[in-house]
Coordinates of C-alpha atoms and ligand atoms in Angstrom, one line a residue:
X10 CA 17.8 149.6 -37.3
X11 CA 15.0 151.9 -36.1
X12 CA 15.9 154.8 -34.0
X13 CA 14.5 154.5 -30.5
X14 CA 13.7 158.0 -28.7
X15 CA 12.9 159.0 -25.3
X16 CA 9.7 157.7 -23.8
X17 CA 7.2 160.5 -23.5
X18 CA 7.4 163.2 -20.9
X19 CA 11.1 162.4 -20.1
X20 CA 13.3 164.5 -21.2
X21 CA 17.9 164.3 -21.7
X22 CA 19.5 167.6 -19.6
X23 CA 22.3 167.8 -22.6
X24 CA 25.8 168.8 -21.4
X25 CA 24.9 172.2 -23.0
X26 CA 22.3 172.6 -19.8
X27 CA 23.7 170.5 -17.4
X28 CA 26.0 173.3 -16.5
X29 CA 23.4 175.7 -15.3
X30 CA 21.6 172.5 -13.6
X31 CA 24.5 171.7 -11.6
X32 CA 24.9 175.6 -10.9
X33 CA 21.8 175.7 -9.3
X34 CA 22.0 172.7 -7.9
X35 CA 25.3 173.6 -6.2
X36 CA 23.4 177.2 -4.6
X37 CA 21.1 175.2 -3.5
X38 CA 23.4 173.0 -1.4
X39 CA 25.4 175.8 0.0
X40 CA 22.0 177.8 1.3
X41 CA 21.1 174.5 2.5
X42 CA 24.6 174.0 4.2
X43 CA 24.0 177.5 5.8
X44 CA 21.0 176.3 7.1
X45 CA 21.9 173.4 8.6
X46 CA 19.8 170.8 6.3
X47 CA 21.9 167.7 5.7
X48 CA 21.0 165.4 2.1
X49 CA 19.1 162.6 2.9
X50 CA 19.3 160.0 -0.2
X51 CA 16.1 157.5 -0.2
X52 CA 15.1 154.8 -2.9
X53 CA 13.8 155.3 -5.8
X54 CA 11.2 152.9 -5.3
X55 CA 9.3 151.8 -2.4
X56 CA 6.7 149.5 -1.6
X57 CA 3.3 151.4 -3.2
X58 CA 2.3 151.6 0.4
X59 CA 4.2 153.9 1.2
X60 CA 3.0 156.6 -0.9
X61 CA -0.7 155.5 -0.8
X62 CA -0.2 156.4 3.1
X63 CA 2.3 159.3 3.0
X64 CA 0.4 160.7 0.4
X65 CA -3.0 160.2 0.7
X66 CA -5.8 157.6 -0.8
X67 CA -7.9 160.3 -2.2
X68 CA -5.2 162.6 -4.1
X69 CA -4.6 162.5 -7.6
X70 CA -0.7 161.4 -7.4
X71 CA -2.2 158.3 -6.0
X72 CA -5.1 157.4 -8.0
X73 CA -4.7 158.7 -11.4
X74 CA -0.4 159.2 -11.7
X75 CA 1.3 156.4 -10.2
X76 CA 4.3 154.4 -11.8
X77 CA 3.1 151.2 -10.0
X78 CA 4.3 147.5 -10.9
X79 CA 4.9 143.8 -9.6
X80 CA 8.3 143.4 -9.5
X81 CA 9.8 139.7 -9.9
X82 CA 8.4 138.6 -6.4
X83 CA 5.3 139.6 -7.0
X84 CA 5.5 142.5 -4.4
X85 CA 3.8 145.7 -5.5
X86 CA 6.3 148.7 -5.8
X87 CA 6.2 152.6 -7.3
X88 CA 8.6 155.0 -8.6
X89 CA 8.7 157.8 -5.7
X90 CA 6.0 160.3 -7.1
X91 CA 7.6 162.5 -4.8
X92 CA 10.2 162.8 -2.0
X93 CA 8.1 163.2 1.4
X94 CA 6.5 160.5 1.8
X95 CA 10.0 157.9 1.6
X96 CA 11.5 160.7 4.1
X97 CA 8.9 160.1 6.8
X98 CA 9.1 156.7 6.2
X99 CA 13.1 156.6 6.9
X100 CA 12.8 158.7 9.7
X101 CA 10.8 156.1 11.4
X102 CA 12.3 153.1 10.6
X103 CA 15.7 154.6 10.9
X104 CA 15.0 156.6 14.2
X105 CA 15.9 160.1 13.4
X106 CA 14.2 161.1 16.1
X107 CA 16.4 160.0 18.8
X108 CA 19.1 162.2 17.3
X109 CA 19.0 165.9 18.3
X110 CA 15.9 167.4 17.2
X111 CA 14.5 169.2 14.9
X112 CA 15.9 166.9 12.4
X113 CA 16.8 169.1 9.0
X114 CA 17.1 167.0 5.8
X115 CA 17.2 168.3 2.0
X116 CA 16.3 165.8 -1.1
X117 CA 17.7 166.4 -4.6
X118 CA 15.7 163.2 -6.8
X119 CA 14.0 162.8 -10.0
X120 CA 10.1 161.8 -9.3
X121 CA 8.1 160.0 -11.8
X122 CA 4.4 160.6 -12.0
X123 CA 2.4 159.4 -15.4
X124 CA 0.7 162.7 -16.3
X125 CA -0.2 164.4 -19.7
X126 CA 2.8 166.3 -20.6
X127 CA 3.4 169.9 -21.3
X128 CA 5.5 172.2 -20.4
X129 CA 6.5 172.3 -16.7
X130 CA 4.7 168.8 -16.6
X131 CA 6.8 165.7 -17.2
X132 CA 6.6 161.8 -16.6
X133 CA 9.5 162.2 -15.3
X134 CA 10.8 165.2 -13.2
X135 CA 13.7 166.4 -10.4
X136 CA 12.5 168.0 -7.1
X137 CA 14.7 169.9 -4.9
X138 CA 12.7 169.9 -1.5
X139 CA 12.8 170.2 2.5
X140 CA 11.5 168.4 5.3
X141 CA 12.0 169.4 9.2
X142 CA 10.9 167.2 12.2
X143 CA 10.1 168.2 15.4
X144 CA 9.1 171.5 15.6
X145 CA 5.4 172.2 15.9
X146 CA 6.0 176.4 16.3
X147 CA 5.6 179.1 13.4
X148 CA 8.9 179.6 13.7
X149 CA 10.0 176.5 11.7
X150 CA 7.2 177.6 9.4
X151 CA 8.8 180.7 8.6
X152 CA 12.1 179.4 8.3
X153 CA 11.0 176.7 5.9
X154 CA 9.1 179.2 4.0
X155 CA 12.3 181.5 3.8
X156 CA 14.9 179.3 1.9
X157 CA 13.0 179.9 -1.3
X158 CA 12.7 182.8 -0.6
X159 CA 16.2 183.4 -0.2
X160 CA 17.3 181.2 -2.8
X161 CA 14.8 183.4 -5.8
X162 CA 17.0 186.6 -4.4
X163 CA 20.1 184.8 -4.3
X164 CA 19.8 184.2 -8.4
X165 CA 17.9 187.5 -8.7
X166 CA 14.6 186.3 -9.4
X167 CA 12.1 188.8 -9.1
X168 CA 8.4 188.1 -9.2
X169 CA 7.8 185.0 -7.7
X170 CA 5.2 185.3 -5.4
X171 CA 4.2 183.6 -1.6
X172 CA 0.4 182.6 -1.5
X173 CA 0.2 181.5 2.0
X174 CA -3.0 179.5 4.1
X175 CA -3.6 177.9 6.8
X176 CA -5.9 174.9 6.4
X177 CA -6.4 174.4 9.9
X178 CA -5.9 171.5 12.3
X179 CA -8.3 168.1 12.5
X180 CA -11.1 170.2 14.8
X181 CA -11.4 173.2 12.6
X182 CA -11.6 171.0 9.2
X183 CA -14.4 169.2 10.3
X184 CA -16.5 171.7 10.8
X185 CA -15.3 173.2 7.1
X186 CA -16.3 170.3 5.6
X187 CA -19.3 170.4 6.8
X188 CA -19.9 174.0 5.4
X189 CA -18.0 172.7 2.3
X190 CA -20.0 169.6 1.2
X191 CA -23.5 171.8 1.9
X192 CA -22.2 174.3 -0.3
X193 CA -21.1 172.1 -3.4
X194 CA -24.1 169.7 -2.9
X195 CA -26.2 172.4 -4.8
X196 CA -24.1 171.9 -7.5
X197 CA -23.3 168.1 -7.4
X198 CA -24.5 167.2 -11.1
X199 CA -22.3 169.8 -12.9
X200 CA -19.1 169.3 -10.8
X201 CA -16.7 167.2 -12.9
X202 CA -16.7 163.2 -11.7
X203 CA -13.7 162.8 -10.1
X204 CA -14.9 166.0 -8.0
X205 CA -18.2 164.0 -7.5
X206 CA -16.4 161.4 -6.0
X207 CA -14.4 164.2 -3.5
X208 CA -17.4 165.8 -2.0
X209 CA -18.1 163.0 0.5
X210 CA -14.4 161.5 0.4
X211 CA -12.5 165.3 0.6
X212 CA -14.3 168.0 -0.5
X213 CA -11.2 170.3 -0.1
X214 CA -9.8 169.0 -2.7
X215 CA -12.4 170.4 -5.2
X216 CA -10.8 173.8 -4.5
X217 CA -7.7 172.3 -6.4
X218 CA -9.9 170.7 -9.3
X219 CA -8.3 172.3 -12.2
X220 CA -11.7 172.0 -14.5
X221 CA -12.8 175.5 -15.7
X222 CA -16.8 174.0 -14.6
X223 CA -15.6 173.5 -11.3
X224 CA -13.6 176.7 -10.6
X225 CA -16.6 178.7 -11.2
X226 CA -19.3 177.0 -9.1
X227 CA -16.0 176.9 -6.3
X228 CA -16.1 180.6 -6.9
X229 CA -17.7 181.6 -3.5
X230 CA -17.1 177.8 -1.2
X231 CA -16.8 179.2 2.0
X232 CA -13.1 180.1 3.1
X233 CA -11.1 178.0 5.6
X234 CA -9.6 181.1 7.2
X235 CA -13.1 181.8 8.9
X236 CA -13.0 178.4 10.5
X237 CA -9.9 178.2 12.1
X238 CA -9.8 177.4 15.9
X239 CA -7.9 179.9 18.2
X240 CA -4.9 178.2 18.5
X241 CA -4.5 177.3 14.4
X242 CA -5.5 181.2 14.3
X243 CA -3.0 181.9 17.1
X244 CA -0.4 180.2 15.0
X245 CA -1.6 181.4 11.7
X246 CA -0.6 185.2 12.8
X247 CA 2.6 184.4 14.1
X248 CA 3.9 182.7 10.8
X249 CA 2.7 185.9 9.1
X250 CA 4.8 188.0 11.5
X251 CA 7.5 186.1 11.6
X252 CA 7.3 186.5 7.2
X253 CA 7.2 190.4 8.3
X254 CA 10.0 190.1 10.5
X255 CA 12.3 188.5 7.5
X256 CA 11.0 190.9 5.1
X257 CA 8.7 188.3 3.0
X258 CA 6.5 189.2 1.2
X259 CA 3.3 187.3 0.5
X260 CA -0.4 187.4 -0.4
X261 CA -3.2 185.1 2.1
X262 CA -5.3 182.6 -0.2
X263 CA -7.4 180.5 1.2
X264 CA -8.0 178.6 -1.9
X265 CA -4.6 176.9 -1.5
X266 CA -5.7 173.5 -0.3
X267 CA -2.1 171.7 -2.0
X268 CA -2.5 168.2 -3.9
X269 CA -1.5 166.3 -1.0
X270 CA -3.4 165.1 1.8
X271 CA -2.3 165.1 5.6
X272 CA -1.3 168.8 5.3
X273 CA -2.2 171.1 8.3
X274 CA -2.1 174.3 9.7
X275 CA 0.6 175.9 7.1
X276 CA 0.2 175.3 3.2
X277 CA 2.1 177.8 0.9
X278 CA 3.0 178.3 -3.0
X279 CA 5.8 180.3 -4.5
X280 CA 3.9 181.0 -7.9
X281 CA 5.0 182.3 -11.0
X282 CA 3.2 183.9 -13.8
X283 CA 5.8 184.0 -16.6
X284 CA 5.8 180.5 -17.2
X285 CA 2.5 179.7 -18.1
X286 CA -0.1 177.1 -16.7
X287 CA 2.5 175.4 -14.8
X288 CA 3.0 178.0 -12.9
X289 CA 3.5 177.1 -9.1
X290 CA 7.5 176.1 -9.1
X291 CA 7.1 175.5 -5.2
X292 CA 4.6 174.3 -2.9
X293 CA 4.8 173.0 0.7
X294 CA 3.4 172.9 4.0
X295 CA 3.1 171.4 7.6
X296 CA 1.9 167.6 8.1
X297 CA 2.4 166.5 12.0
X298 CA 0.2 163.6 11.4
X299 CA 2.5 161.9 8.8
X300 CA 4.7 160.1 11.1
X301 CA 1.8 157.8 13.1
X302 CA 0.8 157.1 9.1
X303 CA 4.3 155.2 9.2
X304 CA 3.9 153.7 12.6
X305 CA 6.0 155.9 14.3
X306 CA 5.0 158.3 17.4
X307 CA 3.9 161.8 16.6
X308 CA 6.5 164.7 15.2
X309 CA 5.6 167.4 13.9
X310 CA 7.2 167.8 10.1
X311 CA 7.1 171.1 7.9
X312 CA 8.8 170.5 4.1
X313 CA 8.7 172.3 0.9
X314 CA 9.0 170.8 -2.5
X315 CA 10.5 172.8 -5.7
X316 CA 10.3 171.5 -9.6
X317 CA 13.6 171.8 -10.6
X318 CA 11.8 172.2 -14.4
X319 CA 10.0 174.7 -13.6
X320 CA 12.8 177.0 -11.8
X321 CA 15.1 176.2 -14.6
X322 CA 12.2 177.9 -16.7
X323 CA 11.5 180.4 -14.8
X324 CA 15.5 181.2 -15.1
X325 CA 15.4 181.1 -18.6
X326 CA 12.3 183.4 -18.9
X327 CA 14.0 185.9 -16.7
X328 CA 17.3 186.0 -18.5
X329 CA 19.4 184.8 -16.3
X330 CA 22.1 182.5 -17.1
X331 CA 23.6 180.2 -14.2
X332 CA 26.5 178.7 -16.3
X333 CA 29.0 177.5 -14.4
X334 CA 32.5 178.3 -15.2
X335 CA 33.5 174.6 -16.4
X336 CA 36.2 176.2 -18.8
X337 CA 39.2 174.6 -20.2
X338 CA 42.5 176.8 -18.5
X339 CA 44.9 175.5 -21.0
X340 CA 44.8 173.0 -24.2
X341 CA 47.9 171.2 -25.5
X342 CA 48.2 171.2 -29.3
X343 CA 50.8 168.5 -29.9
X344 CA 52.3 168.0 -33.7
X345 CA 53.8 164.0 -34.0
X346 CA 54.2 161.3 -32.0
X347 CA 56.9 162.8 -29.8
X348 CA 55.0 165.9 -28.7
X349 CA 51.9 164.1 -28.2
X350 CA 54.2 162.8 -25.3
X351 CA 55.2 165.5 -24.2
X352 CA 51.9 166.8 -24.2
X353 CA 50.3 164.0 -22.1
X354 CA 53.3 164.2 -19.6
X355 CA 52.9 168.2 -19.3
X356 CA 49.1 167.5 -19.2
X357 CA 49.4 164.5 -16.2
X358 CA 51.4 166.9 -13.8
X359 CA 49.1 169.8 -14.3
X360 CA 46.3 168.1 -13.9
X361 CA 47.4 166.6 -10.5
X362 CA 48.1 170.5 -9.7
X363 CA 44.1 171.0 -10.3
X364 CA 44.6 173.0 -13.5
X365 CA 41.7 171.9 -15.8
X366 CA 44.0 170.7 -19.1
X367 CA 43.4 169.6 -22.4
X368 CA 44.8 167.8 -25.3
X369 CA 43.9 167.3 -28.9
X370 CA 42.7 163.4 -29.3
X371 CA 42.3 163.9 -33.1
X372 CA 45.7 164.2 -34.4
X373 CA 44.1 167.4 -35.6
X374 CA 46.1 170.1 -38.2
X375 CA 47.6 173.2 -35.5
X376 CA 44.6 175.2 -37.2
X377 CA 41.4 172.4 -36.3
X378 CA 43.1 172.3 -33.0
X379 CA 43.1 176.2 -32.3
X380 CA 39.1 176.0 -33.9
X381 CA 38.6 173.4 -31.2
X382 CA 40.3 175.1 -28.8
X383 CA 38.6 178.1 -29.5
X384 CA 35.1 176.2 -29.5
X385 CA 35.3 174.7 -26.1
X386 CA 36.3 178.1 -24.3
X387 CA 39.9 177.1 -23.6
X388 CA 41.7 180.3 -21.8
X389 CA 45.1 179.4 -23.2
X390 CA 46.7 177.5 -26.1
X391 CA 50.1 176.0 -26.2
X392 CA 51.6 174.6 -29.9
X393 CA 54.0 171.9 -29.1
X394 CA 56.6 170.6 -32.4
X395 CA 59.5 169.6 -32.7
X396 CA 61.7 172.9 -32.3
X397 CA 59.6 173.5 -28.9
X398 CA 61.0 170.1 -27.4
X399 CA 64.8 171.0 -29.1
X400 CA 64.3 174.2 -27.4
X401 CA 62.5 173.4 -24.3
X402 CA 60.4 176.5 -24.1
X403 CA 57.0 176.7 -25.9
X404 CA 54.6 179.7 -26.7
X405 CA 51.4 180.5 -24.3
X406 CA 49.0 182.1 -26.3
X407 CA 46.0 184.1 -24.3
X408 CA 43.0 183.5 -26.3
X409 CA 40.8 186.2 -25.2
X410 CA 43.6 189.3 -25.9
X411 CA 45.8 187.3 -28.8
X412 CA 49.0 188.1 -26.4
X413 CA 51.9 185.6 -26.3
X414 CA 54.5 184.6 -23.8
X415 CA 57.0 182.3 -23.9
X416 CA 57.9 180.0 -21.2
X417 CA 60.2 177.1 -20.3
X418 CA 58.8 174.0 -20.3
X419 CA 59.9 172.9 -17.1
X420 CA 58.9 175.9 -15.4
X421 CA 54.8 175.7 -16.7
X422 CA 53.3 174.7 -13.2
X423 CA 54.2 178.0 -11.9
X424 CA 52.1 179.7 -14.8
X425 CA 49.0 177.6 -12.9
X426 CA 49.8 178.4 -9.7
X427 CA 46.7 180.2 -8.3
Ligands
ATP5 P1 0.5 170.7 -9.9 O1 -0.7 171.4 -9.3 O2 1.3 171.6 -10.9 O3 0.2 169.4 -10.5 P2 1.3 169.4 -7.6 O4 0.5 170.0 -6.5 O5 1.0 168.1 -8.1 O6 1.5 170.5 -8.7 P3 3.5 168.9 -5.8 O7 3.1 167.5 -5.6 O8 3.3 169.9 -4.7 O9 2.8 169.4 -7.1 O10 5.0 169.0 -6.2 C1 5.8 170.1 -5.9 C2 6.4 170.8 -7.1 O11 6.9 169.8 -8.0 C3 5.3 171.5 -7.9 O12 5.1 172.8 -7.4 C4 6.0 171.6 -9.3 O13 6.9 172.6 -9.3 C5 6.7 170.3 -9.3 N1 6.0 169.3 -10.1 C6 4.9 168.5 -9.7 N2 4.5 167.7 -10.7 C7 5.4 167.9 -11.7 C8 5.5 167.3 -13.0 N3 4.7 166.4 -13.5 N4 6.5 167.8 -13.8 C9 7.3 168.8 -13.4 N5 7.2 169.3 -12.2 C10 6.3 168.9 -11.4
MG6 MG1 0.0 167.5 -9.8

C-alpha cells in the first residue's frame, strides 16, 4: 500500500527530541509554580465564535488562518488558533473571578493555524503562554513581562531581546487613527489589498503588514508613543521602571502593534535574530476589554504567548542541549528461559523501588545485549546464566569506567538505594 505522510506544516517530536521538549517543558512549569500560575487545560476546539470575538474580526488569524468546520450538527467550530481567547472565555463562564484575584493561569497546547509553512511557521504548532486577571497596574505588566525573561537566563540564552510599546488606551487610539489613516491615504493605491481593506477597518494593523511595499511607505506613520493620554503615559513609565528595577533590559518600539486585536496599553516581543524570519519566539500584552467580549463584566487581563518551535530553535542555534537525564540505571542480560525469570523478578522489585530497569526482550546473544545496553545509555549491566542463579551472586558491571563488582542477588536493592 502507499505510504501516507504527515499533512503539511505538522510536524512528529521523535523520542530523540521529545526529551529536550519535556525538559523545557518541565522549567517552564517549575518557574511557573514559583510564580504562582496554576495550568488551566481548555478545548481544543470551540465554537468559531469564540475566536472571531477574542481575537478580533479584522486580524489575520481570523480571516486568512482559521481551521474552521461544520461538525456533525451543523454547528460551526475551529481548532484553537491560539490559547487566549478559550481562557477568557472560561474565566467567564466558569467564574474565576469570584475566586481570589488576580487570577494566574499558564497554558501548555498545540494551536493550529493554516499558514504557509517555513521554518518557525507550522499548521500546526505548541504555545507555552500566560494570562493574569485582575490587575490593571504596571506592576503585573512587569511581572508578566519577567517570566521570559527569567526563563531565557534560566537555560542561558543570551540575546533575546524585549521590544516594548504601549498602544494606548480606547481615547488615545482614536486620535492615532485619525493621524494614521491621513498618513497612509497618500499612499492608498500602492499599499498591498489586504492593507487597503485595514486603513478604514484598523489601520494599525498596517504597521504589522509583512509586505516589503508596505514597510517602506509605513517607514515614517506617525508613532503611537506621541499620542498617549497622561494616564496610558503615566502607566507606560512605570512598566519601564519597574523593567529597570528587575534588571530587564529592553528596547521602546512603537512599531509593535501585535497581530491581535483588543490589546492595550502594554504590547511586548522577546525577539530573536538567530533564527531567521520567524524570529519573535514571544509576544504578548494587556487586553482589559476582552472579558465584556465574552459577556462577562470588565477585568483587566495581561498574558504572554511563546512558540514552543521557535524556542526549541533558538536552543538549538545557541548550543544548548536540554536533554533530560531519561537514562536506563541498570539493564538485565538474561541467558535461557530460567534467567529470563529471574531477570523479570529482580527487574519487578526494583522497579517498585523507582530504579529505572531494563531487560533484554530479544532473546539477544550476551554480546547484542551489551551493544544494546550500551546504545540506550544504560549505567550498569548485569549478565545473568545459569552459574549466577547456582551461585546466587551476579557481576555489576559499570559501563562508563569498565569496573566490576560482584554482588548477591538477594542483596541488589541496596545497590539502588539513593
Ligand atoms: P507572526 O508575526 O510570526 O505570525 P503572530 O503575531 O501571529 O506571529 P502570536 O499570535 O502572537 O503570533 O503567537 C505567539 C507566538 O506563537 C509567536 O510569537 C510565535 O512564537 C508563535 N507562533 C505563532 N504562529 C506560529 C506558527 N504558525 N508556527 C509556529 N509558531 C507560531
Ligand atoms: Mg501570525
Amino acid at each position: 500500500m502507499a505510504q501516507i505522510t504527515a499533512p503539511k506544516g505538522t510536524q512528529d517530536i521523535l523520542p530523540k527530541e521529545s526529551g529536550r521538549w519535556q525538559k523545557a517543558e518541565s522549567i517552564m512549569r517549575e518557574l511557573c509554580a514559583q510564580y504562582g500560575f496554576k495550568e488551566i487545560r481548555t478545548p481544543v476546539f470551540e465554537h468559531t465564535e469564540v475566536f472571531v470575538r477574542g481575537v478580533g474580526e479584522t486580524t489575520d488569524v481570523v480571516t486568512k488562518e482559521m481551521y474552521t468546520f461544520e461538525d456533525k450538527g451543523g454547528r460551526s467550530v475551529t481548532l484553537r488558533p491560539e490559547g487566549t481567547a478559550g481562557i477568557v472565555r472560561s474565566f467567564v463562564e466558569n467564574g474565576l473571578f469570584n475566586e481570589a484575584l488576580p487570577t494566574k493561569l499558564f497554558y501548555m497546547i498545540q494551536c493550529f493555524r493554516y499558514e504557509k509553512p517555513q521554518k518557525g511557521r507550522l499548521r500546526e504548532f505548541h504555545q507555552f503562554g500566560l494570562e493574569l486577571f485582575g490587575a490593571p497596574d504596571p506592576i503585573a505588566d512587569a511581572t508578566i513581562i519577567s517570566l521570559p525573561y527569567r526563563l531565557f537566563k534560566k537555560v542561558g540564552l543570551e540575546g533575546i531581546s524585549l521590544e516594548l510599546n504601549s498602544i494606548g488606551c480606547k481615547e488615545c487610539r482614536a486620535k492615532y487613527r485619525e493621524a494614521l489613516i491621513a498618513y497612509f491615504q497618500k499612499d492608498e493605491e500602492q499599499l498591498c489589498p489586504t492593507c487597503r481593506e485595514r486603513l478604514q477597518k484598523n489601520p494599525m494593523r498596517i504597521l504589522d503588514c509583512k509586505s516589503e511595499i508596505c514597510r517602506g511607505i509605513a517607514k515614517d506613520a506617525p508613532l503611537i508613543t506621541d499620542y498617549l493620554c497622561g494616564d496610558c503615559s503615566e502607566h507606560f513609565e512605570a512598566v519601564k521602571e519597574y523593567l529597570s528595577i528587575m534588571k530587564i533590559d529592553y528596547r521602546v518600539n512603537p512599531r509593535i502593534v501585535r497581530g491581535l486585536d483588543y490589546y492595550n496599553r502594554t504590547v511586548f516581543e522577546f525577539v530573536s535574530d538567530q533564527i531567521g524570519a520567524q524570529g519573535t519566539v514571544c509576544g504578548g500584552g494587556r487586553y482589559d476589554g476582552m472579558t465584556e467580549q465574552f459577556g462577562g463584566a470588565p477585568q483587566p487581563g495581561i498574558g504572554f504567548a511563546m512558540g514552543m518551535e521557535r524556542f526549541m530553535l533558538v536552543l538549538e542555534q545557541a548550543g544548548i542541549n536540554l536533554e533530560e537525564d531519561n537514562g536506563c540505571d541498570l539493564f538485565l542480560i538474561p541467558l535461557g528461559d530460567r534467567a529470563c525469570k529471574e531477570a523479570v523478578r529482580i527487574a519487578d522489585e526494583l522497579l517498585d523501588r523507582g530504579v529505572r530497569v531494563q531487560y533484554d526482550l530479544l532473546r539477544r546473544s550476551v554480546k547484542a545485549q551489551m551493544k544494546y545496553a550500551d546504545k540506550i545509555g544504560a549505567a550498569r549491566t548485569m549478565v545473568l546464566g545459569d552459574s549466577e542463579l547456582d551461585e546466587g551472586a551476579a557481576t555489576i558491571k559499570n559501563m562508563a569506567d569498565g569496573s566490576q563488582k560482584k554482588v548477591a542477588l538477594n542483596e541488589l536493592q541496596e545497590e539502588f538505594e539513593q
